[in-house]
């Protein structure tokens, strides 16, 4: 099989595992009485992202070949997630938070580092076979997003009915798709097991036998924290954390919000309220397409303006959720999905490029680690815990569906207001002069 095709399959499965539950888990948690705990589940991803990728990176460097460690990690993540699904199936609505949360936490502890490991495997294999990673890797990674979308659509339209697997593309009454129950964990776990076996068929990634040992401090990027002594970099990293607050909010709460319209007679039979995951998948489609726009916008407008576009897009993302509905206002939901690509891609890619351009080569990798730690680690964790407090106060403290819907709208407006404040402060405080000559090619 063609080498790049093999790596494309790896990327497809890698993100398919995540897509099977990331945007729909909040819906399931709400259905079993754990809606007030949604933020904790999503925050755990950020917590383990602070330290697990670094630890697994050291293990891959010194003791276990990266492709094997990738497979082992996926197997462990899959076992714990399937166990969580089995517990959910057995317990029904009598779910104990502590048991489900423990199993889920153990699963993401082993899954989150596989994102970096899969990238490392792809880069190593491409380099060892004389491929240009800058040209070859982006299409491979793009198919990862396609895998994420396919998994989302599968759990949206698939369900078990009359003892067998069935697909429902309409609003058939009585049909319970995987996005509403524990079955999404089984789908993710099965994909993880497939990836476990598949990873052992990949070319070997040799262990680094360099006598210079890489310490945990190096892997965590602690040396790069010296960059906080530079005013511009300190401001950038702090705002990266502030913007990272927004990253997981819609993953956790968009699905239960859109699905909540089913309790309102006016929207009960709309396609959107019954197929929230499919509607949200437009966000990932936009993400895939917006990657193609980044080189032009960076060259034309510079990093600061591109990041301001991302920040303002987060304001629109949240605000349009508050204004829209799955009926006559579904166009606002669709527009919110479209701007997500700008919000997510423009921030992550342009931010990464800025760090690459502004840091010394000796600490460049560590600086990238700090960027990821501030955004997907500290920022995302703080964001989900904060969002949980907001949603619990305005939504889950209510029992009447109308009042809950009003609470959802208020919550989205609060998130939008936060994003707008961050945008304005960044525009005023962060100083950077754009030089088009510095950006000849975007490398991601």
Short mmCIF file of C-alpha atoms in Angstrom, two decimals:
data_model
loop_
_atom_site.label_atom_id
_atom_site.label_comp_id
_atom_site.label_asym_id
_atom_site.label_seq_id
_atom_site.Cartn_x
_atom_site.Cartn_y
_atom_site.Cartn_z
CA UNK A 1 0.00 0.00 0.00
CA UNK A 2 1.18 3.52 -0.80
CA UNK A 3 3.00 4.98 2.21
CA UNK A 4 1.10 8.27 2.27
CA UNK A 5 -2.18 6.38 1.99
CA UNK A 6 -1.21 4.31 5.03
CA UNK A 7 -0.52 7.47 7.01
CA UNK A 8 -3.78 8.99 5.77
CA UNK A 9 -5.67 5.98 7.17
CA UNK A 10 -3.80 6.50 10.45
CA UNK A 11 -4.90 10.15 10.57
CA UNK A 12 -8.48 9.26 9.61
CA UNK A 13 -8.77 6.72 12.45
CA UNK A 14 -6.88 8.92 14.95
CA UNK A 15 -9.46 11.69 14.78
CA UNK A 16 -12.40 9.39 14.08
CA UNK A 17 -11.86 7.98 17.59
CA UNK A 18 -12.29 11.48 19.02
CA UNK A 19 -15.12 12.58 16.74
CA UNK A 20 -17.31 9.68 17.85
CA UNK A 21 -17.98 11.31 21.21
CA UNK A 22 -16.34 14.74 21.56
CA UNK A 23 -19.31 16.80 20.35
CA UNK A 24 -22.09 14.46 21.50
CA UNK A 25 -20.94 13.36 24.97
CA UNK A 26 -22.50 16.44 26.58
CA UNK A 27 -25.87 15.36 25.19
CA UNK A 28 -25.54 11.91 26.76
CA UNK A 29 -24.40 13.31 30.10
CA UNK A 30 -27.41 15.60 30.17
CA UNK A 31 -29.76 12.70 29.44
CA UNK A 32 -28.55 10.72 32.50
CA UNK A 33 -28.71 13.61 34.93
CA UNK A 34 -25.07 14.69 34.71
CA UNK A 35 -25.62 17.89 32.76
CA UNK A 36 -24.20 19.93 35.62
CA UNK A 37 -20.93 17.96 35.34
CA UNK A 38 -20.31 18.42 31.60
CA UNK A 39 -17.58 20.99 32.21
CA UNK A 40 -15.61 18.61 34.43
CA UNK A 41 -15.55 15.91 31.76
CA UNK A 42 -14.25 18.28 29.10
CA UNK A 43 -11.86 20.00 31.51
CA UNK A 44 -10.18 16.65 32.15
CA UNK A 45 -8.95 16.68 28.54
CA UNK A 46 -7.16 19.94 29.24
CA UNK A 47 -5.73 18.73 32.54
CA UNK A 48 -4.13 15.60 31.09
CA UNK A 49 -2.92 17.61 28.07
CA UNK A 50 -0.67 19.59 30.40
CA UNK A 51 1.58 16.64 31.25
CA UNK A 52 0.70 13.37 29.46
CA UNK A 53 1.96 14.27 25.94
CA UNK A 54 5.37 15.17 27.42
CA UNK A 55 5.59 11.95 29.43
CA UNK A 56 4.60 9.80 26.45
CA UNK A 57 7.07 11.73 24.29
CA UNK A 58 9.93 10.79 26.62
CA UNK A 59 8.84 7.13 26.60
CA UNK A 60 8.71 7.13 22.79
CA UNK A 61 12.12 8.79 22.60
CA UNK A 62 13.85 6.37 24.96
CA UNK A 63 12.12 3.04 25.35
CA UNK A 64 9.18 2.17 23.06
CA UNK A 65 8.95 2.81 19.33
CA UNK A 66 6.44 5.60 18.68
CA UNK A 67 4.11 3.57 16.45
CA UNK A 68 3.91 0.81 19.08
CA UNK A 69 3.33 3.26 21.92
CA UNK A 70 0.63 4.90 19.80
CA UNK A 71 -1.14 1.55 19.44
CA UNK A 72 -0.79 0.63 23.11
CA UNK A 73 -2.14 4.02 24.18
CA UNK A 74 -5.14 3.66 21.88
CA UNK A 75 -5.84 0.17 23.22
CA UNK A 76 -5.84 1.38 26.83
CA UNK A 77 -7.98 4.40 25.95
CA UNK A 78 -10.42 2.17 24.08
CA UNK A 79 -10.69 -0.38 26.90
CA UNK A 80 -11.56 2.28 29.47
CA UNK A 81 -14.03 4.00 27.13
CA UNK A 82 -15.78 0.74 26.27
CA UNK A 83 -15.89 0.00 29.98
CA UNK A 84 -17.54 3.41 30.47
CA UNK A 85 -20.06 2.54 27.77
CA UNK A 86 -20.79 -0.84 29.37
CA UNK A 87 -21.26 0.85 32.74
CA UNK A 88 -23.63 3.37 31.14
CA UNK A 89 -25.61 0.56 29.52
CA UNK A 90 -25.85 -1.39 32.78
CA UNK A 91 -26.66 1.55 35.03
CA UNK A 92 -29.22 3.18 32.74
CA UNK A 93 -30.29 6.45 34.32
CA UNK A 94 -28.82 5.47 37.70
CA UNK A 95 -25.34 6.61 36.70
CA UNK A 96 -22.88 7.40 39.47
CA UNK A 97 -20.79 10.41 38.50
CA UNK A 98 -17.62 9.14 40.22
CA UNK A 99 -17.56 5.81 38.35
CA UNK A 100 -18.26 7.21 34.89
CA UNK A 101 -15.90 10.13 35.41
CA UNK A 102 -13.06 7.84 36.55
CA UNK A 103 -13.40 5.56 33.51
CA UNK A 104 -13.63 8.53 31.14
CA UNK A 105 -10.65 10.23 32.78
CA UNK A 106 -8.50 7.12 32.41
CA UNK A 107 -9.50 6.90 28.75
CA UNK A 108 -8.57 10.49 27.86
CA UNK A 109 -5.36 10.18 29.89
CA UNK A 110 -4.17 7.72 27.27
CA UNK A 111 -5.96 9.25 24.28
CA UNK A 112 -4.80 12.88 24.46
CA UNK A 113 -1.06 12.09 24.04
CA UNK A 114 -1.86 10.04 20.90
CA UNK A 115 -2.55 13.26 18.99
CA UNK A 116 1.11 14.28 19.29
CA UNK A 117 2.29 10.67 18.88
CA UNK A 118 0.38 10.20 15.61
CA UNK A 119 1.92 13.41 14.25
CA UNK A 120 5.36 12.22 15.36
CA UNK A 121 4.87 8.85 13.65
CA UNK A 122 3.76 10.52 10.42
CA UNK A 123 6.69 12.95 10.39
CA UNK A 124 9.22 10.22 11.18
CA UNK A 125 7.93 7.85 8.50
CA UNK A 126 7.83 10.61 5.88
CA UNK A 127 11.36 11.81 6.68
CA UNK A 128 12.75 8.25 6.71
CA UNK A 129 11.32 7.73 3.24
CA UNK A 130 12.62 11.04 1.84
CA UNK A 131 9.28 12.85 1.62
CA UNK A 132 8.97 16.61 2.07
CA UNK A 133 6.91 16.87 5.25
CA UNK A 134 5.76 20.41 4.46
CA UNK A 135 4.13 19.24 1.24
CA UNK A 136 3.11 15.74 2.28
CA UNK A 137 1.76 16.13 5.81
CA UNK A 138 -1.04 18.74 5.43
CA UNK A 139 -3.19 16.55 3.11
CA UNK A 140 -2.66 13.62 5.50
CA UNK A 141 -3.75 15.72 8.48
CA UNK A 142 -6.73 17.11 6.59
CA UNK A 143 -8.11 13.58 6.20
CA UNK A 144 -7.97 13.38 9.99
CA UNK A 145 -10.64 16.07 10.14
CA UNK A 146 -12.62 14.11 7.54
CA UNK A 147 -12.41 11.10 9.87
CA UNK A 148 -13.69 13.26 12.72
CA UNK A 149 -16.63 14.37 10.57
CA UNK A 150 -17.47 10.82 9.43
CA UNK A 151 -17.53 9.58 13.03
CA UNK A 152 -19.79 12.49 14.04
CA UNK A 153 -22.21 11.75 11.22
CA UNK A 154 -22.22 8.02 12.02
CA UNK A 155 -23.19 8.51 15.66
CA UNK A 156 -25.78 11.10 14.54
CA UNK A 157 -27.62 8.91 12.04
CA UNK A 158 -26.95 5.39 13.43
CA UNK A 159 -28.84 3.68 16.21
CA UNK A 160 -30.03 0.31 17.45
CA UNK A 161 -33.68 -0.43 16.75
CA UNK A 162 -35.53 -3.77 16.80
CA UNK A 163 -32.31 -5.54 17.74
CA UNK A 164 -30.26 -4.32 14.79
CA UNK A 165 -28.26 -1.40 13.46
CA UNK A 166 -30.40 1.15 11.67
CA UNK A 167 -29.77 4.51 10.02
CA UNK A 168 -32.31 7.30 10.27
CA UNK A 169 -31.91 10.34 8.01
CA UNK A 170 -35.32 11.81 8.77
CA UNK A 171 -37.05 12.78 12.00
CA UNK A 172 -38.55 9.37 12.61
CA UNK A 173 -40.20 9.33 16.03
CA UNK A 174 -38.95 6.84 18.58
CA UNK A 175 -35.51 6.52 17.00
CA UNK A 176 -32.66 6.96 19.48
CA UNK A 177 -29.36 7.64 17.71
CA UNK A 178 -25.95 6.92 19.22
CA UNK A 179 -25.42 10.64 19.86
CA UNK A 180 -28.00 10.47 22.66
CA UNK A 181 -26.68 7.46 24.61
CA UNK A 182 -23.66 5.43 25.76
CA UNK A 183 -23.26 3.75 22.34
CA UNK A 184 -21.01 6.58 21.16
CA UNK A 185 -18.38 5.26 23.60
CA UNK A 186 -18.58 1.83 21.98
CA UNK A 187 -18.13 3.35 18.51
CA UNK A 188 -15.05 5.27 19.66
CA UNK A 189 -13.65 2.23 21.47
CA UNK A 190 -14.04 -0.03 18.44
CA UNK A 191 -12.22 2.50 16.26
CA UNK A 192 -9.49 2.69 18.91
CA UNK A 193 -9.01 -1.08 18.89
CA UNK A 194 -8.83 -1.09 15.08
CA UNK A 195 -6.16 1.61 15.32
CA UNK A 196 -4.29 -0.46 17.92
CA UNK A 197 -3.88 -3.31 15.45
CA UNK A 198 -3.26 -0.98 12.51
CA UNK A 199 -0.46 0.92 14.26
CA UNK A 200 1.63 -2.26 14.49
CA UNK A 201 1.59 -2.55 10.68
CA UNK A 202 3.21 0.87 10.25
CA UNK A 203 6.92 1.35 9.49
CA UNK A 204 9.18 1.37 12.54
CA UNK A 205 10.10 4.61 14.25
CA UNK A 206 13.49 3.98 15.78
CA UNK A 207 14.19 4.96 19.37
CA UNK A 208 16.43 8.00 19.74
CA UNK A 209 19.82 6.68 20.87
CA UNK A 210 21.33 10.13 21.30
CA UNK A 211 23.43 10.20 24.46
CA UNK A 212 22.02 13.61 25.33
CA UNK A 213 19.14 12.82 27.64
CA UNK A 214 15.92 14.77 27.37
CA UNK A 215 14.63 15.57 30.83
CA UNK A 216 11.01 15.92 31.86
CA UNK A 217 11.70 19.63 32.39
CA UNK A 218 12.80 19.90 28.75
CA UNK A 219 9.81 17.93 27.51
CA UNK A 220 7.37 20.10 29.42
CA UNK A 221 8.94 23.17 27.89
CA UNK A 222 9.87 24.69 31.23
CA UNK A 223 12.99 26.33 29.79
CA UNK A 224 10.81 28.24 27.37
CA UNK A 225 9.00 29.89 30.27
CA UNK A 226 11.95 32.27 30.29
CA UNK A 227 10.17 33.87 27.32
CA UNK A 228 7.76 35.42 29.83
CA UNK A 229 10.58 37.86 30.64
CA UNK A 230 9.98 39.40 27.20
CA UNK A 231 6.97 41.70 27.34
CA UNK A 232 5.66 40.88 23.88
CA UNK A 233 5.90 37.12 24.36
CA UNK A 234 4.41 37.30 27.85
CA UNK A 235 1.43 39.22 26.51
CA UNK A 236 1.05 36.76 23.64
CA UNK A 237 1.10 33.66 25.86
CA UNK A 238 -1.32 35.20 28.36
CA UNK A 239 -3.77 36.07 25.60
CA UNK A 240 -3.30 32.58 24.15
CA UNK A 241 -4.59 31.25 27.45
CA UNK A 242 -7.47 33.75 27.46
CA UNK A 243 -8.49 32.65 23.97
CA UNK A 244 -7.92 29.00 24.85
CA UNK A 245 -10.78 29.44 27.32
CA UNK A 246 -13.16 29.37 24.33
CA UNK A 247 -11.78 26.27 22.60
CA UNK A 248 -13.89 23.48 24.15
CA UNK A 249 -17.08 25.30 25.13
CA UNK A 250 -19.07 24.49 22.01
CA UNK A 251 -17.75 20.91 21.97
CA UNK A 252 -19.26 20.41 25.38
CA UNK A 253 -22.46 22.43 25.18
CA UNK A 254 -23.52 22.95 21.53
CA UNK A 255 -25.14 19.53 21.19
CA UNK A 256 -27.23 19.61 24.39
CA UNK A 257 -28.21 23.20 23.58
CA UNK A 258 -29.46 22.44 20.06
CA UNK A 259 -31.13 19.22 21.21
CA UNK A 260 -32.96 21.12 23.98
CA UNK A 261 -35.15 22.70 21.29
CA UNK A 262 -36.90 19.32 20.98
CA UNK A 263 -38.68 20.17 24.25
CA UNK A 264 -40.26 23.23 22.60
CA UNK A 265 -43.30 22.19 20.48
CA UNK A 266 -42.51 24.77 17.82
CA UNK A 267 -39.10 23.17 17.13
CA UNK A 268 -39.69 19.55 18.20
CA UNK A 269 -39.84 18.17 14.65
CA UNK A 270 -37.19 20.35 13.03
CA UNK A 271 -34.31 18.53 11.38
CA UNK A 272 -31.70 20.52 13.31
CA UNK A 273 -33.00 19.75 16.80
CA UNK A 274 -33.06 16.03 15.95
CA UNK A 275 -29.68 15.96 14.20
CA UNK A 276 -27.51 18.26 16.28
CA UNK A 277 -24.30 16.34 15.61
CA UNK A 278 -24.78 16.50 11.84
CA UNK A 279 -25.41 20.23 12.10
CA UNK A 280 -22.31 20.74 14.24
CA UNK A 281 -20.23 18.72 11.76
CA UNK A 282 -20.38 21.76 9.46
CA UNK A 283 -17.90 23.32 11.89
CA UNK A 284 -15.33 20.67 11.03
CA UNK A 285 -16.04 21.07 7.31
CA UNK A 286 -15.35 24.78 7.70
CA UNK A 287 -12.20 23.99 9.67
CA UNK A 288 -10.91 21.87 6.79
CA UNK A 289 -11.58 24.58 4.20
CA UNK A 290 -10.29 27.52 6.24
CA UNK A 291 -6.83 25.97 6.44
CA UNK A 292 -6.51 26.85 2.74
CA UNK A 293 -7.17 30.55 3.46
CA UNK A 294 -4.46 30.99 6.10
CA UNK A 295 -1.43 31.58 3.80
CA UNK A 296 -3.22 34.41 1.95
CA UNK A 297 -4.49 36.11 5.10
CA UNK A 298 -1.17 35.84 6.94
CA UNK A 299 0.74 37.25 4.00
CA UNK A 300 -1.75 40.06 3.43
CA UNK A 301 -2.69 41.10 6.96
CA UNK A 302 -0.10 39.74 9.37
CA UNK A 303 -0.33 37.66 12.50
CA UNK A 304 -1.96 40.23 14.78
CA UNK A 305 -4.85 40.94 12.41
CA UNK A 306 -5.33 37.25 11.65
CA UNK A 307 -5.53 36.46 15.35
CA UNK A 308 -7.97 39.33 15.82
CA UNK A 309 -10.10 37.77 13.09
CA UNK A 310 -10.02 34.50 15.03
CA UNK A 311 -11.00 36.23 18.26
CA UNK A 312 -13.86 38.12 16.63
CA UNK A 313 -14.98 34.88 14.99
CA UNK A 314 -15.32 33.37 18.50
CA UNK A 315 -17.56 36.32 19.39
CA UNK A 316 -19.71 35.53 16.34
CA UNK A 317 -19.61 31.79 17.04
CA UNK A 318 -21.16 32.24 20.49
CA UNK A 319 -23.41 35.18 19.64
CA UNK A 320 -25.03 33.41 16.69
CA UNK A 321 -25.80 30.44 18.91
CA UNK A 322 -27.64 32.78 21.25
CA UNK A 323 -29.63 34.38 18.42
CA UNK A 324 -30.41 31.30 16.35
CA UNK A 325 -32.80 28.37 16.49
CA UNK A 326 -33.24 25.14 14.47
CA UNK A 327 -36.34 26.52 12.75
CA UNK A 328 -36.44 29.83 10.89
CA UNK A 329 -33.23 30.88 12.58
CA UNK A 330 -31.23 27.82 11.53
CA UNK A 331 -29.24 30.01 9.15
CA UNK A 332 -27.63 31.62 12.21
CA UNK A 333 -26.56 28.19 13.45
CA UNK A 334 -25.10 27.42 10.03
CA UNK A 335 -23.26 30.75 9.96
CA UNK A 336 -21.91 29.97 13.45
CA UNK A 337 -20.56 26.68 12.10
CA UNK A 338 -18.92 28.46 9.16
CA UNK A 339 -17.08 31.05 11.29
CA UNK A 340 -15.78 28.26 13.55
CA UNK A 341 -13.17 27.42 10.91
CA UNK A 342 -11.78 30.95 11.16
CA UNK A 343 -12.02 30.96 14.96
CA UNK A 344 -10.15 27.69 15.37
CA UNK A 345 -7.69 27.54 12.46
CA UNK A 346 -6.62 31.18 12.32
CA UNK A 347 -5.77 31.16 16.01
CA UNK A 348 -3.96 27.81 16.21
CA UNK A 349 -1.93 28.00 13.00
CA UNK A 350 -1.07 31.71 13.13
CA UNK A 351 -0.24 31.44 16.84
CA UNK A 352 2.05 28.51 16.20
CA UNK A 353 3.77 30.38 13.36
CA UNK A 354 4.27 33.46 15.53
CA UNK A 355 5.98 31.35 18.20
CA UNK A 356 8.16 29.75 15.54
CA UNK A 357 9.25 33.14 14.16
CA UNK A 358 9.82 34.89 17.47
CA UNK A 359 11.79 32.29 19.46
CA UNK A 360 15.36 31.09 19.29
CA UNK A 361 15.94 27.76 17.55
CA UNK A 362 17.33 26.20 20.74
CA UNK A 363 13.99 26.53 22.56
CA UNK A 364 11.60 26.54 19.61
CA UNK A 365 10.09 23.14 20.34
CA UNK A 366 9.75 23.98 24.02
CA UNK A 367 8.09 27.28 23.12
CA UNK A 368 5.55 25.41 21.00
CA UNK A 369 4.92 23.23 24.03
CA UNK A 370 4.25 26.31 26.15
CA UNK A 371 1.82 27.60 23.50
CA UNK A 372 -0.11 24.31 23.53
CA UNK A 373 0.01 24.15 27.33
CA UNK A 374 -1.40 27.66 27.69
CA UNK A 375 -4.19 27.11 25.12
CA UNK A 376 -5.30 23.46 25.21
CA UNK A 377 -4.09 22.88 28.76
CA UNK A 378 -4.65 25.78 31.14
CA UNK A 379 -6.95 27.82 28.88
CA UNK A 380 -9.31 25.02 27.90
CA UNK A 381 -9.47 23.69 31.47
CA UNK A 382 -10.30 27.09 32.96
CA UNK A 383 -12.78 27.70 30.15
CA UNK A 384 -14.75 24.53 30.70
CA UNK A 385 -14.87 24.90 34.47
CA UNK A 386 -16.02 28.51 34.08
CA UNK A 387 -18.55 27.60 31.38
CA UNK A 388 -19.92 24.88 33.64
CA UNK A 389 -20.63 27.43 36.36
CA UNK A 390 -22.40 29.72 33.88
CA UNK A 391 -24.52 26.97 32.29
CA UNK A 392 -25.38 25.37 35.61
CA UNK A 393 -26.55 28.72 36.96
CA UNK A 394 -28.63 29.81 33.96
CA UNK A 395 -29.71 26.48 32.44
CA UNK A 396 -29.59 23.41 34.67
CA UNK A 397 -30.92 25.28 37.70
CA UNK A 398 -34.20 25.54 35.76
CA UNK A 399 -36.71 22.75 35.15
CA UNK A 400 -39.05 24.48 32.70
CA UNK A 401 -37.85 23.99 29.06
CA UNK A 402 -38.70 27.60 28.16
CA UNK A 403 -36.66 28.96 31.06
CA UNK A 404 -33.81 26.58 30.22
CA UNK A 405 -33.79 27.85 26.65
CA UNK A 406 -33.61 31.43 27.89
CA UNK A 407 -30.75 30.34 30.14
CA UNK A 408 -28.92 28.87 27.16
CA UNK A 409 -29.24 32.14 25.26
CA UNK A 410 -27.97 34.12 28.24
CA UNK A 411 -25.01 31.74 28.56
CA UNK A 412 -24.06 32.14 24.89
CA UNK A 413 -24.25 35.93 25.21
CA UNK A 414 -21.94 35.80 28.23
CA UNK A 415 -19.43 33.69 26.29
CA UNK A 416 -19.71 36.06 23.32
CA UNK A 417 -19.16 39.06 25.59
CA UNK A 418 -16.06 37.43 27.02
CA UNK A 419 -14.65 36.77 23.53
CA UNK A 420 -15.33 40.38 22.49
CA UNK A 421 -13.56 41.76 25.58
CA UNK A 422 -10.52 39.58 24.86
CA UNK A 423 -10.53 40.80 21.24
CA UNK A 424 -10.59 44.46 22.23
CA UNK A 425 -7.89 44.05 24.89
CA UNK A 426 -5.64 42.12 22.48
CA UNK A 427 -6.04 44.83 19.85
CA UNK A 428 -5.05 47.51 22.36
CA UNK A 429 -2.28 45.76 24.27
CA UNK A 430 -0.47 43.43 21.85
CA UNK A 431 2.03 45.23 19.62
CA UNK A 432 3.49 43.59 16.51
CA UNK A 433 4.64 45.11 13.23
CA UNK A 434 3.75 43.02 10.20
CA UNK A 435 6.54 42.24 7.72
CA UNK A 436 5.18 40.26 4.72
CA UNK A 437 8.70 39.14 3.80
CA UNK A 438 8.86 37.04 6.98
CA UNK A 439 5.95 34.88 5.89
CA UNK A 440 6.84 33.15 2.68
CA UNK A 441 5.14 29.86 3.51
CA UNK A 442 2.89 28.63 6.28
CA UNK A 443 4.19 25.44 7.80
CA UNK A 444 1.70 23.35 9.74
#
